[in-house]
Amino acid sequence: MVDQARARKLAKRIAAIVATAIDHEIKDPRLAFVTITDCKVTADLHDATVFYTVMGENLDTAPDLQAAAAGLEKAKGVLRSKVGAGTGVRFTPTLVFVTDTVPDTARHMEELLERARHADSEVAKVAATARPAGEADPYKAPRESVEDSESTDAD
């Protein structure tokens, strides 16, 4: 039986170990702006997928994803050794590094929401000065029946 709680705990521990090792122990300049965002471990605890993002040096430069991927691939053996020493599990999971697309997707969603807000405000401006296309009272008045008109004429 697979213990999902154990897999989650191991995944958190692996993410922390890898992040600490990248920050303090690995001296590769390609990994200077790499941030570990998440980790998933398979049910048999043999494979770990580590998700990461790469920030640019400043706001004007785009991050170098290929260099970061090459740096992580080169450091994979050292990182796996650190994970094995830090977790104490019988079998040290293999590490696979995957670029995390959540921040880019969130940024794209924010841009779409901003465009929708802008379009809504334009529609609200047009609606504020709009008038009905037909008569002011578009509903038909109820017809008077013949009996009602005769009774009013007789009086």
JSON list of C-alpha atoms in Angstrom, two decimals:
[
{"chain": "A", "resi": 1, "resn": "MET", "atom": "CA", "xyz": [0.00, 0.00, 0.00]},
{"chain": "A", "resi": 2, "resn": "VAL", "atom": "CA", "xyz": [1.30, 3.43, -0.92]},
{"chain": "A", "resi": 3, "resn": "ASP", "atom": "CA", "xyz": [1.53, 6.03, 1.80]},
{"chain": "A", "resi": 4, "resn": "GLN", "atom": "CA", "xyz": [0.71, 9.35, 0.11]},
{"chain": "A", "resi": 5, "resn": "ALA", "atom": "CA", "xyz": [1.60, 11.31, 3.26]},
{"chain": "A", "resi": 6, "resn": "ARG", "atom": "CA", "xyz": [5.09, 9.81, 3.22]},
{"chain": "A", "resi": 7, "resn": "ALA", "atom": "CA", "xyz": [5.51, 10.69, -0.46]},
{"chain": "A", "resi": 8, "resn": "ARG", "atom": "CA", "xyz": [4.44, 14.30, 0.21]},
{"chain": "A", "resi": 9, "resn": "LYS", "atom": "CA", "xyz": [6.84, 14.62, 3.15]},
{"chain": "A", "resi": 10, "resn": "LEU", "atom": "CA", "xyz": [9.68, 13.19, 1.11]},
{"chain": "A", "resi": 11, "resn": "ALA", "atom": "CA", "xyz": [8.88, 15.57, -1.76]},
{"chain": "A", "resi": 12, "resn": "LYS", "atom": "CA", "xyz": [8.99, 18.58, 0.56]},
{"chain": "A", "resi": 13, "resn": "ARG", "atom": "CA", "xyz": [12.26, 17.40, 2.06]},
{"chain": "A", "resi": 14, "resn": "ILE", "atom": "CA", "xyz": [13.81, 16.84, -1.38]},
{"chain": "A", "resi": 15, "resn": "ALA", "atom": "CA", "xyz": [12.75, 20.33, -2.52]},
{"chain": "A", "resi": 16, "resn": "ALA", "atom": "CA", "xyz": [14.31, 21.88, 0.59]},
{"chain": "A", "resi": 17, "resn": "ILE", "atom": "CA", "xyz": [17.56, 19.93, 0.23]},
{"chain": "A", "resi": 18, "resn": "VAL", "atom": "CA", "xyz": [17.91, 20.76, -3.47]},
{"chain": "A", "resi": 19, "resn": "ALA", "atom": "CA", "xyz": [17.13, 24.44, -2.91]},
{"chain": "A", "resi": 20, "resn": "THR", "atom": "CA", "xyz": [19.64, 24.71, -0.08]},
{"chain": "A", "resi": 21, "resn": "ALA", "atom": "CA", "xyz": [22.32, 22.89, -2.06]},
{"chain": "A", "resi": 22, "resn": "ILE", "atom": "CA", "xyz": [21.81, 25.13, -5.11]},
{"chain": "A", "resi": 23, "resn": "ASP", "atom": "CA", "xyz": [21.90, 28.24, -2.95]},
{"chain": "A", "resi": 24, "resn": "HIS", "atom": "CA", "xyz": [24.86, 27.41, -0.71]},
{"chain": "A", "resi": 25, "resn": "GLU", "atom": "CA", "xyz": [26.94, 24.54, -2.04]},
{"chain": "A", "resi": 26, "resn": "ILE", "atom": "CA", "xyz": [26.84, 24.46, -5.84]},
{"chain": "A", "resi": 27, "resn": "LYS", "atom": "CA", "xyz": [29.03, 27.21, -7.28]},
{"chain": "A", "resi": 28, "resn": "ASP", "atom": "CA", "xyz": [27.71, 27.16, -10.85]},
{"chain": "A", "resi": 29, "resn": "PRO", "atom": "CA", "xyz": [26.88, 30.74, -11.97]},
{"chain": "A", "resi": 30, "resn": "ARG", "atom": "CA", "xyz": [24.16, 29.39, -14.28]},
{"chain": "A", "resi": 31, "resn": "LEU", "atom": "CA", "xyz": [22.18, 28.43, -11.17]},
{"chain": "A", "resi": 32, "resn": "ALA", "atom": "CA", "xyz": [22.39, 31.82, -9.50]},
{"chain": "A", "resi": 33, "resn": "PHE", "atom": "CA", "xyz": [18.78, 32.75, -10.33]},
{"chain": "A", "resi": 34, "resn": "VAL", "atom": "CA", "xyz": [17.18, 29.29, -10.09]},
{"chain": "A", "resi": 35, "resn": "THR", "atom": "CA", "xyz": [14.36, 28.89, -7.57]},
{"chain": "A", "resi": 36, "resn": "ILE", "atom": "CA", "xyz": [12.91, 25.51, -6.64]},
{"chain": "A", "resi": 37, "resn": "THR", "atom": "CA", "xyz": [9.12, 25.83, -6.59]},
{"chain": "A", "resi": 38, "resn": "ASP", "atom": "CA", "xyz": [7.80, 22.30, -6.08]},
{"chain": "A", "resi": 39, "resn": "CYS", "atom": "CA", "xyz": [8.67, 18.63, -6.03]},
{"chain": "A", "resi": 40, "resn": "LYS", "atom": "CA", "xyz": [6.60, 15.53, -6.80]},
{"chain": "A", "resi": 41, "resn": "VAL", "atom": "CA", "xyz": [7.61, 12.00, -5.87]},
{"chain": "A", "resi": 42, "resn": "THR", "atom": "CA", "xyz": [6.19, 8.89, -7.50]},
{"chain": "A", "resi": 43, "resn": "ALA", "atom": "CA", "xyz": [4.18, 6.46, -5.40]},
{"chain": "A", "resi": 44, "resn": "ASP", "atom": "CA", "xyz": [7.06, 3.97, -5.23]},
{"chain": "A", "resi": 45, "resn": "LEU", "atom": "CA", "xyz": [9.41, 6.77, -4.04]},
{"chain": "A", "resi": 46, "resn": "HIS", "atom": "CA", "xyz": [11.93, 5.99, -6.81]},
{"chain": "A", "resi": 47, "resn": "ASP", "atom": "CA", "xyz": [11.57, 9.11, -8.98]},
{"chain": "A", "resi": 48, "resn": "ALA", "atom": "CA", "xyz": [11.35, 12.76, -8.01]},
{"chain": "A", "resi": 49, "resn": "THR", "atom": "CA", "xyz": [10.36, 15.56, -10.36]},
{"chain": "A", "resi": 50, "resn": "VAL", "atom": "CA", "xyz": [11.72, 18.90, -9.19]},
{"chain": "A", "resi": 51, "resn": "PHE", "atom": "CA", "xyz": [10.05, 22.01, -10.61]},
{"chain": "A", "resi": 52, "resn": "TYR", "atom": "CA", "xyz": [12.06, 25.23, -10.89]},
{"chain": "A", "resi": 53, "resn": "THR", "atom": "CA", "xyz": [11.83, 28.76, -12.20]},
{"chain": "A", "resi": 54, "resn": "VAL", "atom": "CA", "xyz": [14.56, 31.07, -13.41]},
{"chain": "A", "resi": 55, "resn": "MET", "atom": "CA", "xyz": [14.43, 34.79, -12.75]},
{"chain": "A", "resi": 56, "resn": "GLY", "atom": "CA", "xyz": [16.28, 37.29, -14.92]},
{"chain": "A", "resi": 57, "resn": "GLU", "atom": "CA", "xyz": [19.19, 39.28, -13.54]},
{"chain": "A", "resi": 58, "resn": "ASN", "atom": "CA", "xyz": [16.99, 42.35, -13.67]},
{"chain": "A", "resi": 59, "resn": "LEU", "atom": "CA", "xyz": [13.58, 43.23, -15.03]},
{"chain": "A", "resi": 60, "resn": "ASP", "atom": "CA", "xyz": [14.92, 44.10, -18.48]},
{"chain": "A", "resi": 61, "resn": "THR", "atom": "CA", "xyz": [16.64, 40.79, -19.22]},
{"chain": "A", "resi": 62, "resn": "ALA", "atom": "CA", "xyz": [14.95, 37.51, -19.98]},
{"chain": "A", "resi": 63, "resn": "PRO", "atom": "CA", "xyz": [16.05, 34.51, -17.94]},
{"chain": "A", "resi": 64, "resn": "ASP", "atom": "CA", "xyz": [18.42, 32.04, -19.59]},
{"chain": "A", "resi": 65, "resn": "LEU", "atom": "CA", "xyz": [16.40, 28.84, -19.27]},
{"chain": "A", "resi": 66, "resn": "GLN", "atom": "CA", "xyz": [18.73, 26.71, -21.39]},
{"chain": "A", "resi": 67, "resn": "ALA", "atom": "CA", "xyz": [21.80, 27.59, -19.32]},
{"chain": "A", "resi": 68, "resn": "ALA", "atom": "CA", "xyz": [19.92, 26.88, -16.09]},
{"chain": "A", "resi": 69, "resn": "ALA", "atom": "CA", "xyz": [18.74, 23.51, -17.44]},
{"chain": "A", "resi": 70, "resn": "ALA", "atom": "CA", "xyz": [22.31, 22.64, -18.45]},
{"chain": "A", "resi": 71, "resn": "GLY", "atom": "CA", "xyz": [23.60, 23.67, -15.01]},
{"chain": "A", "resi": 72, "resn": "LEU", "atom": "CA", "xyz": [20.98, 21.54, -13.24]},
{"chain": "A", "resi": 73, "resn": "GLU", "atom": "CA", "xyz": [21.75, 18.59, -15.48]},
{"chain": "A", "resi": 74, "resn": "LYS", "atom": "CA", "xyz": [25.45, 18.90, -14.68]},
{"chain": "A", "resi": 75, "resn": "ALA", "atom": "CA", "xyz": [24.78, 19.15, -10.93]},
{"chain": "A", "resi": 76, "resn": "LYS", "atom": "CA", "xyz": [22.22, 16.32, -10.88]},
{"chain": "A", "resi": 77, "resn": "GLY", "atom": "CA", "xyz": [24.65, 13.73, -9.46]},
{"chain": "A", "resi": 78, "resn": "VAL", "atom": "CA", "xyz": [25.82, 15.99, -6.63]},
{"chain": "A", "resi": 79, "resn": "LEU", "atom": "CA", "xyz": [22.24, 16.97, -5.84]},
{"chain": "A", "resi": 80, "resn": "ARG", "atom": "CA", "xyz": [21.14, 13.34, -5.76]},
{"chain": "A", "resi": 81, "resn": "SER", "atom": "CA", "xyz": [23.98, 12.55, -3.34]},
{"chain": "A", "resi": 82, "resn": "LYS", "atom": "CA", "xyz": [22.85, 15.43, -1.11]},
{"chain": "A", "resi": 83, "resn": "VAL", "atom": "CA", "xyz": [19.25, 14.16, -1.24]},
{"chain": "A", "resi": 84, "resn": "GLY", "atom": "CA", "xyz": [20.38, 10.65, -0.32]},
{"chain": "A", "resi": 85, "resn": "ALA", "atom": "CA", "xyz": [22.39, 11.92, 2.64]},
{"chain": "A", "resi": 86, "resn": "GLY", "atom": "CA", "xyz": [19.65, 14.29, 3.77]},
{"chain": "A", "resi": 87, "resn": "THR", "atom": "CA", "xyz": [16.64, 11.98, 3.56]},
{"chain": "A", "resi": 88, "resn": "GLY", "atom": "CA", "xyz": [18.02, 8.68, 4.82]},
{"chain": "A", "resi": 89, "resn": "VAL", "atom": "CA", "xyz": [15.74, 6.57, 2.61]},
{"chain": "A", "resi": 90, "resn": "ARG", "atom": "CA", "xyz": [16.89, 3.15, 1.40]},
{"chain": "A", "resi": 91, "resn": "PHE", "atom": "CA", "xyz": [16.72, 4.09, -2.29]},
{"chain": "A", "resi": 92, "resn": "THR", "atom": "CA", "xyz": [17.63, 7.64, -3.26]},
{"chain": "A", "resi": 93, "resn": "PRO", "atom": "CA", "xyz": [15.13, 8.87, -5.86]},
{"chain": "A", "resi": 94, "resn": "THR", "atom": "CA", "xyz": [16.31, 9.83, -9.31]},
{"chain": "A", "resi": 95, "resn": "LEU", "atom": "CA", "xyz": [15.95, 13.55, -9.96]},
{"chain": "A", "resi": 96, "resn": "VAL", "atom": "CA", "xyz": [14.28, 15.05, -13.02]},
{"chain": "A", "resi": 97, "resn": "PHE", "atom": "CA", "xyz": [14.25, 18.83, -13.36]},
{"chain": "A", "resi": 98, "resn": "VAL", "atom": "CA", "xyz": [11.28, 20.47, -15.10]},
{"chain": "A", "resi": 99, "resn": "THR", "atom": "CA", "xyz": [10.71, 24.16, -15.74]},
{"chain": "A", "resi": 100, "resn": "ASP", "atom": "CA", "xyz": [7.70, 25.40, -13.77]},
{"chain": "A", "resi": 101, "resn": "THR", "atom": "CA", "xyz": [5.25, 27.21, -16.05]},
{"chain": "A", "resi": 102, "resn": "VAL", "atom": "CA", "xyz": [2.87, 28.35, -13.31]},
{"chain": "A", "resi": 103, "resn": "PRO", "atom": "CA", "xyz": [4.37, 31.87, -12.92]},
{"chain": "A", "resi": 104, "resn": "ASP", "atom": "CA", "xyz": [4.21, 32.48, -16.68]},
{"chain": "A", "resi": 105, "resn": "THR", "atom": "CA", "xyz": [0.66, 31.18, -16.83]},
{"chain": "A", "resi": 106, "resn": "ALA", "atom": "CA", "xyz": [-0.35, 33.37, -13.88]},
{"chain": "A", "resi": 107, "resn": "ARG", "atom": "CA", "xyz": [1.22, 36.43, -15.53]},
{"chain": "A", "resi": 108, "resn": "HIS", "atom": "CA", "xyz": [-0.65, 35.67, -18.75]},
{"chain": "A", "resi": 109, "resn": "MET", "atom": "CA", "xyz": [-3.92, 35.26, -16.82]},
{"chain": "A", "resi": 110, "resn": "GLU", "atom": "CA", "xyz": [-3.35, 38.63, -15.11]},
{"chain": "A", "resi": 111, "resn": "GLU", "atom": "CA", "xyz": [-2.85, 40.28, -18.51]},
{"chain": "A", "resi": 112, "resn": "LEU", "atom": "CA", "xyz": [-6.07, 38.71, -19.80]},
{"chain": "A", "resi": 113, "resn": "LEU", "atom": "CA", "xyz": [-7.98, 39.84, -16.72]},
{"chain": "A", "resi": 114, "resn": "GLU", "atom": "CA", "xyz": [-6.66, 43.38, -17.13]},
{"chain": "A", "resi": 115, "resn": "ARG", "atom": "CA", "xyz": [-7.80, 43.43, -20.76]},
{"chain": "A", "resi": 116, "resn": "ALA", "atom": "CA", "xyz": [-11.24, 42.17, -19.68]},
{"chain": "A", "resi": 117, "resn": "ARG", "atom": "CA", "xyz": [-11.46, 44.90, -17.01]},
{"chain": "A", "resi": 118, "resn": "HIS", "atom": "CA", "xyz": [-10.56, 47.52, -19.61]},
{"chain": "A", "resi": 119, "resn": "ALA", "atom": "CA", "xyz": [-13.21, 46.18, -22.02]},
{"chain": "A", "resi": 120, "resn": "ASP", "atom": "CA", "xyz": [-15.80, 46.14, -19.21]},
{"chain": "A", "resi": 121, "resn": "SER", "atom": "CA", "xyz": [-15.06, 49.76, -18.36]},
{"chain": "A", "resi": 122, "resn": "GLU", "atom": "CA", "xyz": [-15.47, 50.75, -22.02]},
{"chain": "A", "resi": 123, "resn": "VAL", "atom": "CA", "xyz": [-18.83, 48.97, -22.15]},
{"chain": "A", "resi": 124, "resn": "ALA", "atom": "CA", "xyz": [-19.90, 50.70, -18.92]},
{"chain": "A", "resi": 125, "resn": "LYS", "atom": "CA", "xyz": [-19.04, 54.11, -20.41]},
{"chain": "A", "resi": 126, "resn": "VAL", "atom": "CA", "xyz": [-21.13, 53.39, -23.51]},
{"chain": "A", "resi": 127, "resn": "ALA", "atom": "CA", "xyz": [-24.00, 52.00, -21.43]},
{"chain": "A", "resi": 128, "resn": "ALA", "atom": "CA", "xyz": [-24.09, 55.12, -19.23]},
{"chain": "A", "resi": 129, "resn": "THR", "atom": "CA", "xyz": [-25.07, 57.35, -22.16]},
{"chain": "A", "resi": 130, "resn": "ALA", "atom": "CA", "xyz": [-27.14, 54.79, -24.09]},
{"chain": "A", "resi": 131, "resn": "ARG", "atom": "CA", "xyz": [-30.83, 55.21, -24.83]},
{"chain": "A", "resi": 132, "resn": "PRO", "atom": "CA", "xyz": [-33.35, 52.55, -25.81]},
{"chain": "A", "resi": 133, "resn": "ALA", "atom": "CA", "xyz": [-33.68, 52.06, -29.57]},
{"chain": "A", "resi": 134, "resn": "GLY", "atom": "CA", "xyz": [-37.47, 52.11, -29.59]},
{"chain": "A", "resi": 135, "resn": "GLU", "atom": "CA", "xyz": [-40.08, 53.97, -27.61]},
{"chain": "A", "resi": 136, "resn": "ALA", "atom": "CA", "xyz": [-39.44, 55.08, -24.08]},
{"chain": "A", "resi": 137, "resn": "ASP", "atom": "CA", "xyz": [-42.04, 52.57, -22.82]},
{"chain": "A", "resi": 138, "resn": "PRO", "atom": "CA", "xyz": [-41.57, 49.49, -24.98]},
{"chain": "A", "resi": 139, "resn": "TYR", "atom": "CA", "xyz": [-44.34, 47.50, -23.30]},
{"chain": "A", "resi": 140, "resn": "LYS", "atom": "CA", "xyz": [-47.81, 47.50, -24.81]},
{"chain": "A", "resi": 141, "resn": "ALA", "atom": "CA", "xyz": [-50.58, 48.86, -22.70]},
{"chain": "A", "resi": 142, "resn": "PRO", "atom": "CA", "xyz": [-53.33, 46.35, -21.92]},
{"chain": "A", "resi": 143, "resn": "ARG", "atom": "CA", "xyz": [-56.26, 46.55, -24.34]},
{"chain": "A", "resi": 144, "resn": "GLU", "atom": "CA", "xyz": [-59.55, 47.74, -23.09]},
{"chain": "A", "resi": 145, "resn": "SER", "atom": "CA", "xyz": [-62.30, 45.23, -23.60]},
{"chain": "A", "resi": 146, "resn": "VAL", "atom": "CA", "xyz": [-65.48, 46.16, -25.50]},
{"chain": "A", "resi": 147, "resn": "GLU", "atom": "CA", "xyz": [-67.62, 45.69, -22.39]},
{"chain": "A", "resi": 148, "resn": "ASP", "atom": "CA", "xyz": [-65.48, 48.16, -20.43]},
{"chain": "A", "resi": 149, "resn": "SER", "atom": "CA", "xyz": [-65.78, 50.82, -23.12]},
{"chain": "A", "resi": 150, "resn": "GLU", "atom": "CA", "xyz": [-69.60, 50.39, -23.36]},
{"chain": "A", "resi": 151, "resn": "SER", "atom": "CA", "xyz": [-70.04, 50.70, -19.62]},
{"chain": "A", "resi": 152, "resn": "THR", "atom": "CA", "xyz": [-68.01, 53.91, -19.57]},
{"chain": "A", "resi": 153, "resn": "ASP", "atom": "CA", "xyz": [-70.06, 55.35, -22.46]},
{"chain": "A", "resi": 154, "resn": "ALA", "atom": "CA", "xyz": [-73.41, 54.58, -20.75]},
{"chain": "A", "resi": 155, "resn": "ASP", "atom": "CA", "xyz": [-72.52, 56.43, -17.61]}
]
